[in-house]
PDB file of C-alpha atoms in Angstrom:
ATOM      1  CA  MET A   1     -48.881 -29.414 -18.785  1.00  0.00           C
ATOM      2  CA  ASN A   2     -49.846 -32.856 -20.024  1.00  0.00           C
ATOM      3  CA  LEU A   3     -46.828 -35.148 -20.248  1.00  0.00           C
ATOM      4  CA  LEU A   4     -46.585 -37.997 -22.709  1.00  0.00           C
ATOM      5  CA  LEU A   5     -43.742 -40.802 -22.301  1.00  0.00           C
ATOM      6  CA  ALA A   6     -42.456 -41.943 -25.484  1.00  0.00           C
ATOM      7  CA  ALA A   7     -40.518 -45.722 -24.601  1.00  0.00           C
ATOM      8  CA  HIS A   8     -39.387 -47.940 -27.909  1.00  0.00           C
ATOM      9  CA  GLY A   9     -41.985 -50.922 -26.823  1.00  0.00           C
ATOM     10  CA  THR A  10     -41.887 -54.614 -26.171  1.00  0.00           C
ATOM     11  CA  ARG A  11     -43.817 -57.793 -27.001  1.00  0.00           C
ATOM     12  CA  ASP A  12     -43.179 -58.490 -23.322  1.00  0.00           C
ATOM     13  CA  PRO A  13     -45.741 -57.444 -21.255  1.00  0.00           C
ATOM     14  CA  ALA A  14     -43.820 -56.495 -18.158  1.00  0.00           C
ATOM     15  CA  GLY A  15     -41.973 -54.204 -20.096  1.00  0.00           C
ATOM     16  CA  ALA A  16     -45.131 -52.024 -20.957  1.00  0.00           C
ATOM     17  CA  VAL A  17     -46.040 -52.433 -17.375  1.00  0.00           C
ATOM     18  CA  VAL A  18     -42.463 -50.925 -16.181  1.00  0.00           C
ATOM     19  CA  THR A  19     -43.170 -47.830 -17.812  1.00  0.00           C
ATOM     20  CA  GLU A  20     -46.723 -47.402 -17.430  1.00  0.00           C
ATOM     21  CA  ARG A  21     -45.452 -47.501 -14.011  1.00  0.00           C
ATOM     22  CA  VAL A  22     -43.199 -44.658 -14.568  1.00  0.00           C
ATOM     23  CA  ALA A  23     -46.326 -42.927 -15.698  1.00  0.00           C
ATOM     24  CA  ALA A  24     -48.366 -43.243 -13.176  1.00  0.00           C
ATOM     25  CA  GLN A  25     -45.857 -42.335 -10.944  1.00  0.00           C
ATOM     26  CA  ALA A  26     -44.924 -39.325 -12.704  1.00  0.00           C
ATOM     27  CA  ALA A  27     -48.621 -38.140 -12.703  1.00  0.00           C
ATOM     28  CA  GLU A  28     -48.732 -38.264  -8.810  1.00  0.00           C
ATOM     29  CA  ALA A  29     -45.712 -36.099  -8.459  1.00  0.00           C
ATOM     30  CA  LEU A  30     -46.387 -33.227 -11.314  1.00  0.00           C
ATOM     31  CA  GLY A  31     -50.365 -33.218 -10.831  1.00  0.00           C
ATOM     32  CA  VAL A  32     -50.849 -33.505 -14.543  1.00  0.00           C
ATOM     33  CA  ARG A  33     -52.157 -36.128 -17.044  1.00  0.00           C
ATOM     34  CA  VAL A  34     -49.460 -38.637 -18.068  1.00  0.00           C
ATOM     35  CA  ALA A  35     -49.521 -41.304 -20.760  1.00  0.00           C
ATOM     36  CA  ALA A  36     -47.507 -43.718 -21.932  1.00  0.00           C
ATOM     37  CA  CYS A  37     -46.632 -44.417 -25.656  1.00  0.00           C
ATOM     38  CA  PHE A  38     -44.605 -46.670 -27.945  1.00  0.00           C
ATOM     39  CA  VAL A  39     -42.621 -45.876 -30.881  1.00  0.00           C
ATOM     40  CA  ASP A  40     -42.359 -49.309 -31.955  1.00  0.00           C
ATOM     41  CA  VAL A  41     -43.495 -52.928 -31.617  1.00  0.00           C
ATOM     42  CA  ARG A  42     -46.622 -52.014 -29.708  1.00  0.00           C
ATOM     43  CA  ARG A  43     -49.611 -49.557 -29.395  1.00  0.00           C
ATOM     44  CA  PRO A  44     -50.597 -47.215 -28.243  1.00  0.00           C
ATOM     45  CA  SER A  45     -48.653 -45.143 -30.702  1.00  0.00           C
ATOM     46  CA  PRO A  46     -47.727 -41.392 -29.863  1.00  0.00           C
ATOM     47  CA  ALA A  47     -50.769 -40.617 -32.358  1.00  0.00           C
ATOM     48  CA  ASP A  48     -53.188 -42.460 -30.449  1.00  0.00           C
ATOM     49  CA  ALA A  49     -51.724 -41.109 -27.006  1.00  0.00           C
ATOM     50  CA  LEU A  50     -52.068 -37.746 -28.161  1.00  0.00           C
ATOM     51  CA  ALA A  51     -55.518 -38.590 -29.245  1.00  0.00           C
ATOM     52  CA  GLU A  52     -56.159 -38.635 -25.239  1.00  0.00           C
ATOM     53  CA  LEU A  53     -54.276 -36.119 -24.184  1.00  0.00           C
ATOM     54  CA  PRO A  54     -55.921 -32.584 -25.639  1.00  0.00           C
ATOM     55  CA  GLY A  55     -53.878 -29.691 -24.763  1.00  0.00           C
ATOM     56  CA  PRO A  56     -50.637 -28.925 -24.339  1.00  0.00           C
ATOM     57  CA  CYS A  57     -48.386 -31.648 -23.869  1.00  0.00           C
ATOM     58  CA  VAL A  58     -44.317 -32.267 -23.102  1.00  0.00           C
ATOM     59  CA  VAL A  59     -42.899 -35.611 -25.119  1.00  0.00           C
ATOM     60  CA  VAL A  60     -40.414 -37.008 -23.090  1.00  0.00           C
ATOM     61  CA  PRO A  61     -38.524 -39.642 -25.019  1.00  0.00           C
ATOM     62  CA  MET A  62     -37.592 -42.675 -22.852  1.00  0.00           C
ATOM     63  CA  PHE A  63     -34.586 -43.607 -24.743  1.00  0.00           C
ATOM     64  CA  LEU A  64     -31.009 -44.349 -23.322  1.00  0.00           C
ATOM     65  CA  ALA A  65     -29.093 -43.616 -26.654  1.00  0.00           C
ATOM     66  CA  ALA A  66     -29.393 -40.961 -29.089  1.00  0.00           C
ATOM     67  CA  GLY A  67     -30.326 -43.328 -32.138  1.00  0.00           C
ATOM     68  CA  TYR A  68     -32.770 -43.677 -35.030  1.00  0.00           C
ATOM     69  CA  HIS A  69     -35.757 -43.282 -32.769  1.00  0.00           C
ATOM     70  CA  VAL A  70     -34.766 -40.412 -31.328  1.00  0.00           C
ATOM     71  CA  ARG A  71     -33.385 -38.045 -33.959  1.00  0.00           C
ATOM     72  CA  VAL A  72     -35.573 -39.183 -36.507  1.00  0.00           C
ATOM     73  CA  ASP A  73     -38.466 -41.883 -35.641  1.00  0.00           C
ATOM     74  CA  VAL A  74     -40.391 -39.937 -32.998  1.00  0.00           C
ATOM     75  CA  PRO A  75     -39.832 -36.247 -34.304  1.00  0.00           C
ATOM     76  CA  ALA A  76     -41.592 -37.735 -37.425  1.00  0.00           C
ATOM     77  CA  GLN A  77     -44.129 -39.128 -36.208  1.00  0.00           C
ATOM     78  CA  LEU A  78     -44.628 -35.873 -33.902  1.00  0.00           C
ATOM     79  CA  ASP A  79     -44.635 -33.650 -37.123  1.00  0.00           C
ATOM     80  CA  ALA A  80     -47.243 -36.151 -38.710  1.00  0.00           C
ATOM     81  CA  ILE A  81     -49.502 -35.451 -36.205  1.00  0.00           C
ATOM     82  CA  GLY A  82     -49.763 -32.045 -36.950  1.00  0.00           C
ATOM     83  CA  ARG A  83     -50.390 -30.362 -33.367  1.00  0.00           C
ATOM     84  CA  HIS A  84     -48.461 -26.977 -32.769  1.00  0.00           C
ATOM     85  CA  ASP A  85     -49.367 -27.445 -28.817  1.00  0.00           C
ATOM     86  CA  VAL A  86     -46.545 -30.599 -28.239  1.00  0.00           C
ATOM     87  CA  LEU A  87     -43.332 -30.282 -27.361  1.00  0.00           C
ATOM     88  CA  LEU A  88     -40.459 -32.588 -27.669  1.00  0.00           C
ATOM     89  CA  GLY A  89     -38.378 -32.700 -24.421  1.00  0.00           C
ATOM     90  CA  GLN A  90     -34.716 -34.275 -24.557  1.00  0.00           C
ATOM     91  CA  ALA A  91     -34.014 -37.830 -24.324  1.00  0.00           C
ATOM     92  CA  PHE A  92     -32.318 -39.520 -21.317  1.00  0.00           C
ATOM     93  CA  GLY A  93     -28.877 -40.475 -23.135  1.00  0.00           C
ATOM     94  CA  PRO A  94     -25.992 -41.720 -20.854  1.00  0.00           C
ATOM     95  CA  ASP A  95     -27.287 -38.959 -17.816  1.00  0.00           C
ATOM     96  CA  PRO A  96     -25.110 -39.480 -14.852  1.00  0.00           C
ATOM     97  CA  ALA A  97     -28.047 -40.165 -12.859  1.00  0.00           C
ATOM     98  CA  LEU A  98     -28.766 -43.091 -14.665  1.00  0.00           C
ATOM     99  CA  VAL A  99     -24.971 -44.587 -14.738  1.00  0.00           C
ATOM    100  CA  ALA A 100     -25.225 -44.081 -11.223  1.00  0.00           C
ATOM    101  CA  ALA A 101     -28.538 -46.314 -10.797  1.00  0.00           C
ATOM    102  CA  ALA A 102     -26.557 -48.961 -13.017  1.00  0.00           C
ATOM    103  CA  ALA A 103     -24.016 -49.227 -10.545  1.00  0.00           C
ATOM    104  CA  ASP A 104     -26.604 -49.585  -7.510  1.00  0.00           C
ATOM    105  CA  ARG A 105     -28.129 -52.198  -9.790  1.00  0.00           C
ATOM    106  CA  LEU A 106     -24.847 -54.011 -10.020  1.00  0.00           C
ATOM    107  CA  ALA A 107     -24.503 -54.166  -6.249  1.00  0.00           C
ATOM    108  CA  ALA A 108     -28.144 -55.094  -5.487  1.00  0.00           C
ATOM    109  CA  ALA A 109     -27.567 -57.938  -7.482  1.00  0.00           C
ATOM    110  CA  GLY A 110     -24.526 -58.986  -5.797  1.00  0.00           C
ATOM    111  CA  ALA A 111     -21.446 -57.739  -7.763  1.00  0.00           C
ATOM    112  CA  ARG A 112     -17.961 -57.428  -5.881  1.00  0.00           C
ATOM    113  CA  ALA A 113     -15.346 -54.808  -5.882  1.00  0.00           C
ATOM    114  CA  ASP A 114     -12.710 -57.009  -8.260  1.00  0.00           C
ATOM    115  CA  ASP A 115     -15.062 -58.296 -10.223  1.00  0.00           C
ATOM    116  CA  ALA A 116     -14.759 -57.395 -14.459  1.00  0.00           C
ATOM    117  CA  VAL A 117     -17.605 -55.456 -15.647  1.00  0.00           C
ATOM    118  CA  VAL A 118     -19.233 -55.779 -18.780  1.00  0.00           C
ATOM    119  CA  LEU A 119     -22.139 -52.796 -19.532  1.00  0.00           C
ATOM    120  CA  ALA A 120     -24.952 -54.302 -21.987  1.00  0.00           C
ATOM    121  CA  VAL A 121     -26.194 -51.817 -24.226  1.00  0.00           C
ATOM    122  CA  ALA A 122     -29.068 -52.814 -26.565  1.00  0.00           C
ATOM    123  CA  GLY A 123     -26.793 -51.816 -29.816  1.00  0.00           C
ATOM    124  CA  SER A 124     -27.414 -49.922 -32.972  1.00  0.00           C
ATOM    125  CA  SER A 125     -25.655 -49.312 -36.242  1.00  0.00           C
ATOM    126  CA  ASP A 126     -26.505 -45.718 -35.321  1.00  0.00           C
ATOM    127  CA  PRO A 127     -22.759 -43.959 -34.804  1.00  0.00           C
ATOM    128  CA  HIS A 128     -24.648 -41.632 -32.412  1.00  0.00           C
ATOM    129  CA  ALA A 129     -26.077 -44.518 -30.149  1.00  0.00           C
ATOM    130  CA  GLN A 130     -22.598 -45.942 -30.253  1.00  0.00           C
ATOM    131  CA  ALA A 131     -21.065 -42.887 -28.730  1.00  0.00           C
ATOM    132  CA  ASP A 132     -23.894 -42.773 -26.121  1.00  0.00           C
ATOM    133  CA  GLY A 133     -23.267 -46.501 -25.453  1.00  0.00           C
ATOM    134  CA  ALA A 134     -19.165 -45.453 -25.081  1.00  0.00           C
ATOM    135  CA  ARG A 135     -19.908 -42.810 -22.692  1.00  0.00           C
ATOM    136  CA  ALA A 136     -22.418 -44.604 -20.158  1.00  0.00           C
ATOM    137  CA  ALA A 137     -19.246 -47.389 -20.221  1.00  0.00           C
ATOM    138  CA  ARG A 138     -16.989 -44.506 -19.392  1.00  0.00           C
ATOM    139  CA  ARG A 139     -19.218 -42.998 -16.576  1.00  0.00           C
ATOM    140  CA  LEU A 140     -20.207 -46.313 -15.286  1.00  0.00           C
ATOM    141  CA  GLY A 141     -15.911 -47.208 -14.864  1.00  0.00           C
ATOM    142  CA  ARG A 142     -15.398 -43.599 -13.063  1.00  0.00           C
ATOM    143  CA  VAL A 143     -17.984 -44.333 -11.215  1.00  0.00           C
ATOM    144  CA  LEU A 144     -17.005 -48.185 -10.089  1.00  0.00           C
ATOM    145  CA  GLY A 145     -13.035 -47.281 -10.226  1.00  0.00           C
ATOM    146  CA  ARG A 146     -12.214 -49.795 -12.718  1.00  0.00           C
ATOM    147  CA  PRO A 147     -12.712 -50.578 -15.947  1.00  0.00           C
ATOM    148  CA  VAL A 148     -16.007 -51.333 -17.784  1.00  0.00           C
ATOM    149  CA  THR A 149     -16.100 -53.551 -21.428  1.00  0.00           C
ATOM    150  CA  LEU A 150     -18.915 -52.257 -23.657  1.00  0.00           C
ATOM    151  CA  ALA A 151     -20.990 -55.201 -25.288  1.00  0.00           C
ATOM    152  CA  THR A 152     -24.012 -55.131 -27.277  1.00  0.00           C
ATOM    153  CA  ILE A 153     -27.000 -57.219 -27.111  1.00  0.00           C
ATOM    154  CA  ALA A 154     -27.873 -57.297 -30.710  1.00  0.00           C
ATOM    155  CA  THR A 155     -25.887 -55.090 -33.179  1.00  0.00           C
ATOM    156  CA  GLY A 156     -23.496 -52.634 -33.480  1.00  0.00           C
ATOM    157  CA  GLY A 157     -20.367 -54.369 -31.410  1.00  0.00           C
ATOM    158  CA  PRO A 158     -18.870 -57.335 -29.684  1.00  0.00           C
ATOM    159  CA  ARG A 159     -21.857 -59.193 -27.765  1.00  0.00           C
ATOM    160  CA  VAL A 160     -22.630 -59.299 -24.249  1.00  0.00           C
ATOM    161  CA  GLY A 161     -21.301 -63.407 -24.227  1.00  0.00           C
ATOM    162  CA  GLU A 162     -18.206 -62.976 -26.026  1.00  0.00           C
ATOM    163  CA  ALA A 163     -16.989 -60.324 -23.583  1.00  0.00           C
ATOM    164  CA  VAL A 164     -17.996 -62.017 -20.751  1.00  0.00           C
ATOM    165  CA  ALA A 165     -16.130 -64.985 -22.103  1.00  0.00           C
ATOM    166  CA  ALA A 166     -12.865 -62.612 -23.306  1.00  0.00           C
ATOM    167  CA  LEU A 167     -12.570 -61.559 -19.742  1.00  0.00           C
ATOM    168  CA  ARG A 168     -12.727 -65.138 -18.372  1.00  0.00           C
ATOM    169  CA  ALA A 169     -10.330 -65.703 -20.804  1.00  0.00           C
ATOM    170  CA  GLY A 170      -7.887 -63.096 -20.028  1.00  0.00           C
ATOM    171  CA  GLY A 171      -7.878 -64.109 -15.885  1.00  0.00           C
ATOM    172  CA  ALA A 172     -10.990 -62.765 -14.598  1.00  0.00           C
ATOM    173  CA  GLN A 173     -12.043 -64.928 -11.438  1.00  0.00           C
ATOM    174  CA  ARG A 174     -16.001 -62.982 -11.999  1.00  0.00           C
ATOM    175  CA  VAL A 175     -18.130 -61.154 -14.381  1.00  0.00           C
ATOM    176  CA  ALA A 176     -20.705 -58.822 -13.393  1.00  0.00           C
ATOM    177  CA  VAL A 177     -23.094 -57.373 -16.415  1.00  0.00           C
ATOM    178  CA  ALA A 178     -24.644 -54.129 -15.803  1.00  0.00           C
ATOM    179  CA  SER A 179     -27.938 -53.825 -18.083  1.00  0.00           C
ATOM    180  CA  TRP A 180     -28.146 -50.802 -19.908  1.00  0.00           C
ATOM    181  CA  LEU A 181     -31.958 -51.318 -20.214  1.00  0.00           C
ATOM    182  CA  LEU A 182     -35.114 -49.791 -18.863  1.00  0.00           C
ATOM    183  CA  ALA A 183     -37.523 -52.024 -19.108  1.00  0.00           C
ATOM    184  CA  PRO A 184     -37.826 -56.146 -18.873  1.00  0.00           C
ATOM    185  CA  GLY A 185     -38.144 -58.160 -22.154  1.00  0.00           C
ATOM    186  CA  LEU A 186     -36.693 -60.009 -24.766  1.00  0.00           C
ATOM    187  CA  PHE A 187     -33.125 -58.138 -24.022  1.00  0.00           C
ATOM    188  CA  GLN A 188     -33.105 -58.488 -20.284  1.00  0.00           C
ATOM    189  CA  ARG A 189     -33.875 -62.525 -20.817  1.00  0.00           C
ATOM    190  CA  HIS A 190     -30.824 -62.657 -23.270  1.00  0.00           C
ATOM    191  CA  LEU A 191     -28.295 -61.407 -20.771  1.00  0.00           C
ATOM    192  CA  ASP A 192     -29.320 -64.141 -17.865  1.00  0.00           C
ATOM    193  CA  GLY A 193     -28.024 -66.556 -20.722  1.00  0.00           C
ATOM    194  CA  CYS A 194     -24.494 -64.685 -20.995  1.00  0.00           C
ATOM    195  CA  GLY A 195     -22.326 -66.921 -18.679  1.00  0.00           C
ATOM    196  CA  ALA A 196     -21.851 -63.852 -16.224  1.00  0.00           C
ATOM    197  CA  ASP A 197     -21.920 -64.465 -12.438  1.00  0.00           C
ATOM    198  CA  VAL A 198     -23.832 -61.559 -11.805  1.00  0.00           C
ATOM    199  CA  VAL A 199     -26.155 -59.680 -14.129  1.00  0.00           C
ATOM    200  CA  ALA A 200     -28.181 -56.865 -12.718  1.00  0.00           C
ATOM    201  CA  ALA A 201     -31.624 -55.768 -13.186  1.00  0.00           C
ATOM    202  CA  PRO A 202     -33.092 -53.366 -15.855  1.00  0.00           C
ATOM    203  CA  LEU A 203     -33.010 -49.576 -14.718  1.00  0.00           C
ATOM    204  CA  ALA A 204     -36.993 -48.397 -15.309  1.00  0.00           C
ATOM    205  CA  ASP A 205     -38.127 -49.496 -11.552  1.00  0.00           C
ATOM    206  CA  HIS A 206     -35.083 -47.242  -9.843  1.00  0.00           C
ATOM    207  CA  PRO A 207     -35.766 -43.612  -8.611  1.00  0.00           C
ATOM    208  CA  ALA A 208     -33.367 -41.911 -10.441  1.00  0.00           C
ATOM    209  CA  VAL A 209     -35.629 -42.658 -13.908  1.00  0.00           C
ATOM    210  CA  LEU A 210     -38.722 -40.760 -12.254  1.00  0.00           C
ATOM    211  CA  ASN A 211     -36.002 -38.361 -11.034  1.00  0.00           C
ATOM    212  CA  LEU A 212     -35.031 -37.797 -14.959  1.00  0.00           C
ATOM    213  CA  VAL A 213     -38.230 -37.828 -16.293  1.00  0.00           C
ATOM    214  CA  LEU A 214     -39.382 -35.023 -14.192  1.00  0.00           C
ATOM    215  CA  ASP A 215     -36.170 -33.118 -15.026  1.00  0.00           C
ATOM    216  CA  ARG A 216     -36.698 -33.646 -18.502  1.00  0.00           C
ATOM    217  CA  TYR A 217     -40.416 -32.262 -18.298  1.00  0.00           C
ATOM    218  CA  GLU A 218     -39.219 -29.227 -16.260  1.00  0.00           C
ATOM    219  CA  THR A 219     -36.510 -28.041 -18.546  1.00  0.00           C
ATOM    220  CA  ALA A 220     -38.671 -28.627 -21.620  1.00  0.00           C
ATOM    221  CA  LEU A 221     -41.060 -26.277 -19.707  1.00  0.00           C
ATOM    222  CA  THR A 222     -38.212 -23.939 -18.844  1.00  0.00           C
ATOM    223  CA  ALA A 223     -36.672 -23.526 -22.510  1.00  0.00           C
ATOM    224  CA  ARG A 224     -40.301 -22.874 -24.055  1.00  0.00           C
ATOM    225  CA  THR A 225     -40.444 -20.113 -21.671  1.00  0.00           C
ATOM    226  CA  ARG A 226     -37.156 -18.358 -22.648  1.00  0.00           C
ATOM    227  CA  THR A 227     -38.218 -19.145 -26.289  1.00  0.00           C
ATOM    228  CA  ALA A 228     -42.241 -17.347 -25.715  1.00  0.00           C
TER     229      ALA A 228
END
């Protein structure tokens, strides 16, 4: 069964390259046809990509939170295509494997054990997405063994720069920002100017992302077999 990775999309070509690289890695690992598409901002759209993927296909939404795109937009786009051989898998969400990857990225960026930590999420007005962001922050705090402050880049809560400034005002000597983003782009560049001492890289090149893609694919196939 083919695999389609559905990402948000970015105007930054580097972000699309990262997503396409994960698709190529998944194709090599699974031995099936794999393509990448984008539900917003850039093409190919899901409809474009599925037109080039005849036959049964699993769609894995590469989203870190269950916001509008995951719960409404992606299912609606797939329904509009009208194919009955397309199986929608689970989104990434605040999966513990990705939380561990965020901790790895922090360490690689030079974070220290006594740094105050901010988890930077894209942000959303959707309460489901907000809950997933809060869950990711709590899980990262457990991995690191210290509190993690949740902040947003765009909307839905305190901004990253404000969180960094508040931690400094509260006595933090150094502040590290963990990126809860998959790919480089405008949002990641925003973090570079947030005033933190350390800013971690986004997640998509981490091996955990590919492993999670494979897991979501296999889980969708298993669920399909059980209900067949």
